[in-house]
XYZ file of C-alpha atoms in Angstrom:
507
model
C 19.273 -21.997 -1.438
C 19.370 -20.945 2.047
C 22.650 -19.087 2.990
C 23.991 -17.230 6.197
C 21.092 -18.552 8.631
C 21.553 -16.722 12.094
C 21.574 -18.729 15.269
C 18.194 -18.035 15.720
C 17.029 -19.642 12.487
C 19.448 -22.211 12.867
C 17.604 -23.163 16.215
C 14.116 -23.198 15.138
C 14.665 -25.489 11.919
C 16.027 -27.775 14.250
C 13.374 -27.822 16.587
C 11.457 -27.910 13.466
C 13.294 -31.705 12.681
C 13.128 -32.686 15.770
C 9.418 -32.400 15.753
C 9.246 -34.440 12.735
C 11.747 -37.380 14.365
C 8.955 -37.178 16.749
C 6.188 -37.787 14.594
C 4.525 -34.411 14.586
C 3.483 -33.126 11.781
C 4.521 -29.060 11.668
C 2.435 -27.920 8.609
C -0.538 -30.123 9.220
C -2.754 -30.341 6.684
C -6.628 -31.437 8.457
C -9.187 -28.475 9.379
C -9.112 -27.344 12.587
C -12.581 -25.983 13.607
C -11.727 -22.891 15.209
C -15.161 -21.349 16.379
C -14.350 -18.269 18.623
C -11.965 -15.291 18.132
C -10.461 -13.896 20.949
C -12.250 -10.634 21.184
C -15.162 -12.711 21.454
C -14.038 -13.858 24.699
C -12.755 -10.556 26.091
C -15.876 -8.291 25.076
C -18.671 -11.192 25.556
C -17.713 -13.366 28.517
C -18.571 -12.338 31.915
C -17.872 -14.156 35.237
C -21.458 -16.136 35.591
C -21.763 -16.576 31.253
C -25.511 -18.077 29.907
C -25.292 -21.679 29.289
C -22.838 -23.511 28.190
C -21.042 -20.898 26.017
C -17.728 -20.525 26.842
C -17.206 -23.764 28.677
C -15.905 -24.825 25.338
C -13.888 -23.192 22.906
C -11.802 -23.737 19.625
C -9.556 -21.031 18.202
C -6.199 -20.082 16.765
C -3.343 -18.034 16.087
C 0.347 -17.456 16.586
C 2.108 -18.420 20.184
C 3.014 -14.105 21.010
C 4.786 -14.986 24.693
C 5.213 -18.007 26.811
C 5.618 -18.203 30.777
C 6.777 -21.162 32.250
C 5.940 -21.486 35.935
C 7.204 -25.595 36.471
C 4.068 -27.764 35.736
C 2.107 -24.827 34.372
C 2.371 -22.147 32.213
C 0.800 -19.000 30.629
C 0.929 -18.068 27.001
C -0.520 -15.350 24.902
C -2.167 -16.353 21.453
C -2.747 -13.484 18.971
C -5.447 -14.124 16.447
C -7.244 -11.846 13.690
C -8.574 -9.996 16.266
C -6.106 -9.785 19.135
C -5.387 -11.402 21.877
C -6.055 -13.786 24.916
C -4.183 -15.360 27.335
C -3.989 -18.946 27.635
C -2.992 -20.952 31.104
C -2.020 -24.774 29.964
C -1.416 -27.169 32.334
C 1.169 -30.410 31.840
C -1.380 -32.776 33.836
C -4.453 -31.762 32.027
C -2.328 -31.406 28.353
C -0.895 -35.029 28.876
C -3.213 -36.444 30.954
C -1.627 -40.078 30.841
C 1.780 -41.048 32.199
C 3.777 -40.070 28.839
C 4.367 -36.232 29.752
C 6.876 -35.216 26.281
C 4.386 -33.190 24.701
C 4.357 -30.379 27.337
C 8.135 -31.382 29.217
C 9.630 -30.947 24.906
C 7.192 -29.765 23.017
C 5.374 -26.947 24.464
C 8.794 -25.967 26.690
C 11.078 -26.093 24.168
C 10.114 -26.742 20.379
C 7.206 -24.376 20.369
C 8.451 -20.950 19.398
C 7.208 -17.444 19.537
C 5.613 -17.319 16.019
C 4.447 -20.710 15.729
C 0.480 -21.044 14.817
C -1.441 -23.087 17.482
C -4.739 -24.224 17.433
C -5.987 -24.702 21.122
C -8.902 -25.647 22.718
C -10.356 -25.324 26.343
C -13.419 -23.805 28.356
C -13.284 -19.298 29.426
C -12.202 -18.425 32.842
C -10.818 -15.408 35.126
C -7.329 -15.780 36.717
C -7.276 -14.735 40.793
C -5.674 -11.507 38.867
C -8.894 -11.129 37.052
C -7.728 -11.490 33.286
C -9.911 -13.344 31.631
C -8.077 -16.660 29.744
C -8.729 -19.410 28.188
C -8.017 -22.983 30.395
C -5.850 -25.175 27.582
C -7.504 -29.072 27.378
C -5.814 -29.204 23.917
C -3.274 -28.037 22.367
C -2.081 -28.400 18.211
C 0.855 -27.359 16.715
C -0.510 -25.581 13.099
C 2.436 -23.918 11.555
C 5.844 -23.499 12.653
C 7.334 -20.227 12.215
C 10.928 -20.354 11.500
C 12.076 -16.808 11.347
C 12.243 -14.866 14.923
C 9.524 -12.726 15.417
C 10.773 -8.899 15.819
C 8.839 -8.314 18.799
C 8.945 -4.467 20.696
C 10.686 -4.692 24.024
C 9.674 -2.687 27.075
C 11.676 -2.026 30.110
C 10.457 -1.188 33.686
C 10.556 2.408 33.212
C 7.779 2.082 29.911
C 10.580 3.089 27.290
C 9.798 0.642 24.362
C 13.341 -0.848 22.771
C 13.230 -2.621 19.280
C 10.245 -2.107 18.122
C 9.391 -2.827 14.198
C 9.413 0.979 12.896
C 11.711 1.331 9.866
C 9.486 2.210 6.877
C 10.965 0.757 4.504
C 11.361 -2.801 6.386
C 7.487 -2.382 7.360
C 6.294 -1.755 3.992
C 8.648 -4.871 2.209
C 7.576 -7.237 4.890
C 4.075 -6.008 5.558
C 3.312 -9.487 6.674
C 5.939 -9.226 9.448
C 4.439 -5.421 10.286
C 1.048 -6.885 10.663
C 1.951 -9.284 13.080
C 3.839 -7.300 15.386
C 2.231 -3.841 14.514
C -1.099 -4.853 14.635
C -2.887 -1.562 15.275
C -2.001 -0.658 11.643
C -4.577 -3.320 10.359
C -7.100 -0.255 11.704
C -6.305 1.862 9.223
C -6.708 -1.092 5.649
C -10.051 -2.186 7.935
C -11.354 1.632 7.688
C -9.884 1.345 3.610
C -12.349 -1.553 2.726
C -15.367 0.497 4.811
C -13.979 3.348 2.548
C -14.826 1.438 -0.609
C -17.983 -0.343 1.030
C -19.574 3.230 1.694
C -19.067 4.170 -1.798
C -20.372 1.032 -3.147
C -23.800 1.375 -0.846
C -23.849 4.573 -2.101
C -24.294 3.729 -5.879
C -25.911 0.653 -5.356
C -28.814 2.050 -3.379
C -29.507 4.652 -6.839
C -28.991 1.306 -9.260
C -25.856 2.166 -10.809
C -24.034 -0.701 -12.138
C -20.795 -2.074 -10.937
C -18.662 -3.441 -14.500
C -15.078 -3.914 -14.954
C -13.367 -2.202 -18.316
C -9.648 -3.484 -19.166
C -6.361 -3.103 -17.703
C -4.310 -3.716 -20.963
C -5.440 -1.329 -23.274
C -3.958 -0.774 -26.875
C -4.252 3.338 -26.220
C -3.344 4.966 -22.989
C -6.552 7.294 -22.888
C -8.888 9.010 -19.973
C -5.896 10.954 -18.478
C -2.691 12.936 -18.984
C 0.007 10.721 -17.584
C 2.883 8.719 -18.337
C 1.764 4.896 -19.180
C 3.670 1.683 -18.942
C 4.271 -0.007 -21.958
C 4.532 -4.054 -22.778
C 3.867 -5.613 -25.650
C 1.676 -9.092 -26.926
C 3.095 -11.646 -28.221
C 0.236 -12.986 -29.926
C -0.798 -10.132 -31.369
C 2.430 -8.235 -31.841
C 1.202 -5.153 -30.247
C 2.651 -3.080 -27.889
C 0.095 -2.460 -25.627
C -0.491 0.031 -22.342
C -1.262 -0.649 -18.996
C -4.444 1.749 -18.566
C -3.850 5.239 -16.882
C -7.595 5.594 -16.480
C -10.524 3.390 -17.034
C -12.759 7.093 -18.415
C -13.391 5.966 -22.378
C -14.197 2.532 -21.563
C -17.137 4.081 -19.523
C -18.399 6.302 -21.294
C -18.982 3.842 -24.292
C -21.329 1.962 -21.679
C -23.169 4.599 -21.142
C -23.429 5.108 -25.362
C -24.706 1.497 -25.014
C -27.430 2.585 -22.899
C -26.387 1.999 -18.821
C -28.165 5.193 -17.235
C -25.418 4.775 -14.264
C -22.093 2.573 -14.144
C -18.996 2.823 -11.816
C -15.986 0.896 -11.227
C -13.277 0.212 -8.682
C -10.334 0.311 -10.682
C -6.374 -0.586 -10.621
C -4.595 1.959 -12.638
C -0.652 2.891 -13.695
C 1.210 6.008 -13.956
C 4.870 5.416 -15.084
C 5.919 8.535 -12.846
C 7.465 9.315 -9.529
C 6.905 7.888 -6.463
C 6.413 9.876 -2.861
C 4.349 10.459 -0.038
C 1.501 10.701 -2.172
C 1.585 9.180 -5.585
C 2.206 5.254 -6.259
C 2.796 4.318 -10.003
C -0.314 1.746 -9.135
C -3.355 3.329 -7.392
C -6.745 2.724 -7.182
C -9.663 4.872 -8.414
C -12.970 5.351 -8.444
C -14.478 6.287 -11.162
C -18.166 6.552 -11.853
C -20.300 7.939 -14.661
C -24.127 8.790 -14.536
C -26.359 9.445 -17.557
C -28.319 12.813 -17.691
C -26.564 14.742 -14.952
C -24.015 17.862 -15.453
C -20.940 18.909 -12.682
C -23.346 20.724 -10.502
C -25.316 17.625 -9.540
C -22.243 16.299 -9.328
C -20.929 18.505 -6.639
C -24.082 17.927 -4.744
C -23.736 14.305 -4.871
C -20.142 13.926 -4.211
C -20.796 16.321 -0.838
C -23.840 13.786 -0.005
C -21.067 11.039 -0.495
C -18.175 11.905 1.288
C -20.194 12.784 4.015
C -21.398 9.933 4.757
C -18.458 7.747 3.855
C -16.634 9.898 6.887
C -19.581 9.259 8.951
C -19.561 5.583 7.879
C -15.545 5.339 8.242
C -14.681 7.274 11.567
C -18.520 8.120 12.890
C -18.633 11.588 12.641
C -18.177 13.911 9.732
C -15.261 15.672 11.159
C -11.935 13.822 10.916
C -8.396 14.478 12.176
C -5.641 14.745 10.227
C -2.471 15.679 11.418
C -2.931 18.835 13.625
C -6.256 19.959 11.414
C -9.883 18.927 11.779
C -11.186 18.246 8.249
C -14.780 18.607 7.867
C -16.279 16.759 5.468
C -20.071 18.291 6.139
C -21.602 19.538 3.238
C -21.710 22.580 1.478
C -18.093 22.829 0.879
C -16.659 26.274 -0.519
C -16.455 26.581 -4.480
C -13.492 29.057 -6.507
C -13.226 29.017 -10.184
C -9.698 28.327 -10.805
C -9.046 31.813 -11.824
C -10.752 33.009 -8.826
C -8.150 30.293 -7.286
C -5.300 31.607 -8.557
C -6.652 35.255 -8.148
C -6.942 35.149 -4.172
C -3.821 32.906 -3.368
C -1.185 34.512 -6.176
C -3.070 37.883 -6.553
C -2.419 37.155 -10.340
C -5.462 36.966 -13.351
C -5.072 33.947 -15.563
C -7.846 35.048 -17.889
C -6.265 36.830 -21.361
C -2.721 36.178 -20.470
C -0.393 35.134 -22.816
C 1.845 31.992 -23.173
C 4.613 33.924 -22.891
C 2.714 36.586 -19.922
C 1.920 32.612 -17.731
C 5.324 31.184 -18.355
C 6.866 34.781 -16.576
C 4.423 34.749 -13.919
C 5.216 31.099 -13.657
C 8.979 31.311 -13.231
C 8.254 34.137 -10.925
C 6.792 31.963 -8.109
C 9.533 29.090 -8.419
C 7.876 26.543 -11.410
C 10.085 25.463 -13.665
C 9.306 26.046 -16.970
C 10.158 24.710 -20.219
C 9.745 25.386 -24.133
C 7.133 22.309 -24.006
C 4.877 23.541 -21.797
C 1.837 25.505 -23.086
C -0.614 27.972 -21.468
C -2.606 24.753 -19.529
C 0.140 23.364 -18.070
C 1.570 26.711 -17.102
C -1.457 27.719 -15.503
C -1.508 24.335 -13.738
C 1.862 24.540 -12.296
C 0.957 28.103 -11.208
C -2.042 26.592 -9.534
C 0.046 23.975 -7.939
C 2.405 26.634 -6.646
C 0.338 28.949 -5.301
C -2.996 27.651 -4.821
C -2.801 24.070 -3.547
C -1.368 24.288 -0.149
C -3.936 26.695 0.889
C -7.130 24.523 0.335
C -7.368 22.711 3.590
C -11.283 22.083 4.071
C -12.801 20.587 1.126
C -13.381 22.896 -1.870
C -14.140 22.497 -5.346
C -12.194 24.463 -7.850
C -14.106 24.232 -11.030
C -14.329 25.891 -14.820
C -11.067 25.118 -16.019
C -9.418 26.504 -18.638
C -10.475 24.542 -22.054
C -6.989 23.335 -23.114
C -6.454 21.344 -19.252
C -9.326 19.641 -19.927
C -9.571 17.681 -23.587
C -12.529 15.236 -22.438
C -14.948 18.127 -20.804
C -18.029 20.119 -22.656
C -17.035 23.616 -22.903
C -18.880 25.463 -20.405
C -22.199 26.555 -20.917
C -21.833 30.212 -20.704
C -18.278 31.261 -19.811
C -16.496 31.012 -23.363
C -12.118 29.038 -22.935
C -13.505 27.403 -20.054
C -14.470 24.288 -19.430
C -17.633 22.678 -17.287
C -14.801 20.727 -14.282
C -14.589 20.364 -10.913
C -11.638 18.767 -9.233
C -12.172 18.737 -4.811
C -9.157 19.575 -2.745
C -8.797 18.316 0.635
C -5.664 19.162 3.168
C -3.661 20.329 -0.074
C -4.164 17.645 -2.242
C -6.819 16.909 -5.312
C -8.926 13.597 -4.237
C -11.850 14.280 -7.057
C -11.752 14.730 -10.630
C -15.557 15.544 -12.487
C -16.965 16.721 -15.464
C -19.609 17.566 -17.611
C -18.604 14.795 -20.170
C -18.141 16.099 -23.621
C -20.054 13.899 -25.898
C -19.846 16.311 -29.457
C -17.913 13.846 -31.497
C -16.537 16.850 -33.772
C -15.597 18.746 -31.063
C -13.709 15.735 -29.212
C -11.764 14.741 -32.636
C -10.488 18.175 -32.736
C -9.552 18.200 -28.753
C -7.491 15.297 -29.262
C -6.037 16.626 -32.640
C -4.781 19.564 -30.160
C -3.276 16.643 -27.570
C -1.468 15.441 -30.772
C 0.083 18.777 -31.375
C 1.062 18.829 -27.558
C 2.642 15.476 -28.185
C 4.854 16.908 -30.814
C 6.235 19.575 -28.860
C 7.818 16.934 -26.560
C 4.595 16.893 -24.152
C 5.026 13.161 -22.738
C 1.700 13.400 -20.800
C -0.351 14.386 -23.887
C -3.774 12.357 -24.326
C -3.546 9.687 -27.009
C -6.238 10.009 -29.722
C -8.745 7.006 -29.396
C -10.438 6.542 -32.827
C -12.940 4.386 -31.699
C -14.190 6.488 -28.438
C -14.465 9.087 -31.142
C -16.741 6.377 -33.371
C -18.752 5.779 -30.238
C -19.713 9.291 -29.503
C -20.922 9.606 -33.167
C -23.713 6.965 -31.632
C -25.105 9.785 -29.292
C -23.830 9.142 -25.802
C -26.451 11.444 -23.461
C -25.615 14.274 -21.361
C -23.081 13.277 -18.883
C -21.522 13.556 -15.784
C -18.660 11.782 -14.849
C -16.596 11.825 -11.563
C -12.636 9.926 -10.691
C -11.706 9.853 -6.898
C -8.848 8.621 -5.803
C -9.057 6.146 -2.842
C -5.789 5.633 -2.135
C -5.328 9.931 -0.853
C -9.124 9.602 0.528
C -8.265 6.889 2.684
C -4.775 8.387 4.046
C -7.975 11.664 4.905
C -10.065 9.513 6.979
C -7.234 7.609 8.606
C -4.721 10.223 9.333
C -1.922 9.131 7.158
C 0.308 11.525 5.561
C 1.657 8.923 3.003
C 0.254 6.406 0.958
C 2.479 3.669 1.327
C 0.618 3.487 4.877
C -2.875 3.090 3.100
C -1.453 0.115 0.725
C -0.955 -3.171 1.602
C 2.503 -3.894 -0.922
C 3.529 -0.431 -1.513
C 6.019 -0.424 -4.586
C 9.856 -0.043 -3.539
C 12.870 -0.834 -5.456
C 14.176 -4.393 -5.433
C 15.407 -5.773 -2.018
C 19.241 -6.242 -1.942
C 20.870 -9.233 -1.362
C 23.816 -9.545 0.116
């Protein structure tokens, strides 16, 4: 039930009757054949145009202003792509004796909001704006909530503009409408994705889709939401990371597979985590982390190229290059240069000093991989600005990566670092099932010492690596912080459409 309507809304619902008394439908239902956009018209019409294109034109969108000058008047109509004016005329409008439609209807039911289809034929005003002359005019949808519209006075200063974060990202359809230079940035978020698909496609990897419920959180170390089925009678997870569904593909034989996928983290929100996010993740057969590197370098690359046209981006004050080579640390060599401190042969006890040293708080459940990951985080972090792989992590951060070749307690991982923050996750996949069962038995112990993020044992991954699954390299990126990279955003909610917030209050 609506309650507390303000005079405004009040108004327009009875405008929107007394359209109806009049036999007008305001939510038609017919097609209208819209056939032009209006950055068509500004960018392709020129004063002598070839043929008979613009002498008649159909398009639509919502009624922005309104300038009544007597028997004539100039609107401006905002469609996907922007806007036009539009000069209608009461004679040529209502062209017979009857004039209501424009003397009521376009003067004083129409409001600013309202979705009108019009048609006419491309012109240029003495003032030289280019317009388009109204012969028709149809009511599509009337809006009946005022439009918070920005304000500007004589001297520029802009008054009531639609800024407040929290109202933009609740009503993202409102912030849209009136903000419509944001739609920039989730245009440049699907060309994000669309590089990254050419990308794989183009070297015949497969795009699948592996499930969101999932009756074992597994793939990551994070928090998971929990629900349960009815029919079943299982509680069952919504999935943190999409990793072990993967790799059994590639047991099944799939030389290359990828996937765009939703995930959930039942953690905190900020400027740079949402508990749903969107990663890809993408797993090729016969390939270790070094190709890896190589090809995510070749990627990014070109999806900055592909995204902003040039491999350098802005982002904030900084110009992140996202050229290729970028600069490689182990993560002791990390940890080494920024907290002038050596990980390697320290002690639980030796890491959890060092730790509380620099400001992490510390706690009788961590052990020595978190420590030295919240020592990383403190110290490291911050300072990796260009792109830069830190790679051969300690073997206890890292349960589902093959011990490293030739550097024994490490692990073969790269995660890439841009402006502070990790965007890439890789590995070397490890694919000895003995050697996984016992990684996850050592996840279990984790669990019991009150480790919440601990990875769940999966049985049946286990089962499927006992089929052989080939050497393996497998790669997570997060599209959510890469997009905020290549669209100068410094939070998230600004990259997603319906950020999560807490429920709206009603008073």
């Amino acid at each position: 039930m609506e309650t507390s309507l303000n005079e405004q809304q009040l108004l327009r619902r009875q405008s929107l009757q007394q359209l109806r008394d009049m036999g007008i439908d305001p939510y038609p239902a017919a097609l209208y054949p819209v056939d032009t956009l209006a950055a068509d018209i500004r960018t392709g019409y020129t004063a002598e145009p070839d043929g008979d294109k613009w002498k008649s034109v159909t398009l639509a969108g919502r009624l922005m202003t309104r300038r009544i000058m007597g028997k004539a008047a100039f609107a401006d109509l905002q469609d996907s792509s922007g806007r036009i004016q539009i000069y209608v005329n009461r004679d040529e409008i209502c062209p017979g004796e009857d004039k209501e439609f424009y003397n009521t209807v376009f003067k004083k039911l129409l409001d600013i909001g309202d979705i009108i289809g019009v048609t006419g034929h491309v012109f240029t005003t003495q003032t030289g704006e280019i317009s388009v002359h109204a012969t028709g005019l149809t009511l599509l949808s009337k809006c009946l909530n005022p439009l918070p519209l920005p304000k500007q006075d004589a001297e520029g200063n802009v008054y009531d503009a639609f800024t407040d974060p929290e109202a933009r990202y609740r009503m993202r359809y409102v912030d849209l409408i009136v903000n419509p230079q944001y739609k920039e940035t989730f245009i440049k978020r699907t060309k994000v994705v669309s590089s990254l698909r050419e990308t794989f496609n183009k070297r015949g990897y497969l795009e699948v889709e592996t499930p969101i419920l999932q009756s074992i959180h597994g793939g990551a170390a994070a928090r998971p939401f929990i629900t349960h089925h009815n029919a079943l009678d299982i509680p069952l997870y919504l999935r943190i990371a999409n990793e072990l569904y993967l790799k059994r593909l590639i047991v099944g034989g799939f030389d290359g597979v990828y996937e765009f996928a939703k995930n959930f983290r039942n953690e905190g929100i900020d400027r740079t985590h949402n508990p749903e996010f969107t990663a890809l993740e993408i797993y090729v057969a016969y390939k270790d982390y070094f190709w890896m590197m190589d090809f995510v370098e070749e990627m990014l690359e070109k999806c900055a190229v592909d995204v902003t046209g040039s491999a350098a981006v802005t982002l904030g004050e900084k110009e992140i290059s996202f050229a290729k080579p970028y600069q490689r640390y182990t993560m002791a060599e990390a940890i080494q240069k920024y907290a002038n401190f050596d990980i390697q042969g320290k002690s639980e006890a030796e890491l959890g000093a060092f730790a509380k040293s620099v400001g992490c708080e510390v706690t009788s459940q961590m052990g020595s991989a978190k420590l030295i990951d919240e020592i990383f985080g403190a110290c490291v972090e911050s300072n990796l600005i260009q792109p830069t792989f830190i790679i051969d992590y300690p073997i206890e951060m890292s349960p589902l990566t093959k011990k490293h070749r030739s550097k024994p307690g490490l692990v073969e991982r790269f995660e890439l670092f841009v402006n502070g923050k990790e965007i890439a996750n890789a590995y070397s996949e490890l694919n000895d099932p003995i050697d996984q069962r016992e990684r996850f038995e050592d996840q279990l112990k984790l669990a019991a010492r009150g480790d919440d993020e601990a990875m769940a044992y999966d049985h049946d991954f286990v089962r499927s690596l006992e089929y052989a699954m080939p050497p393996t390299s497998g790669l997570g990126i997060g599209i959510d912080r890469l997009t905020m990279m290549l669209t100068n955003q410094v939070s998230i909610q600004e990259v997603l459409f319906f950020p999560q917030m807490r429920p709206e209050k009603n008073d």
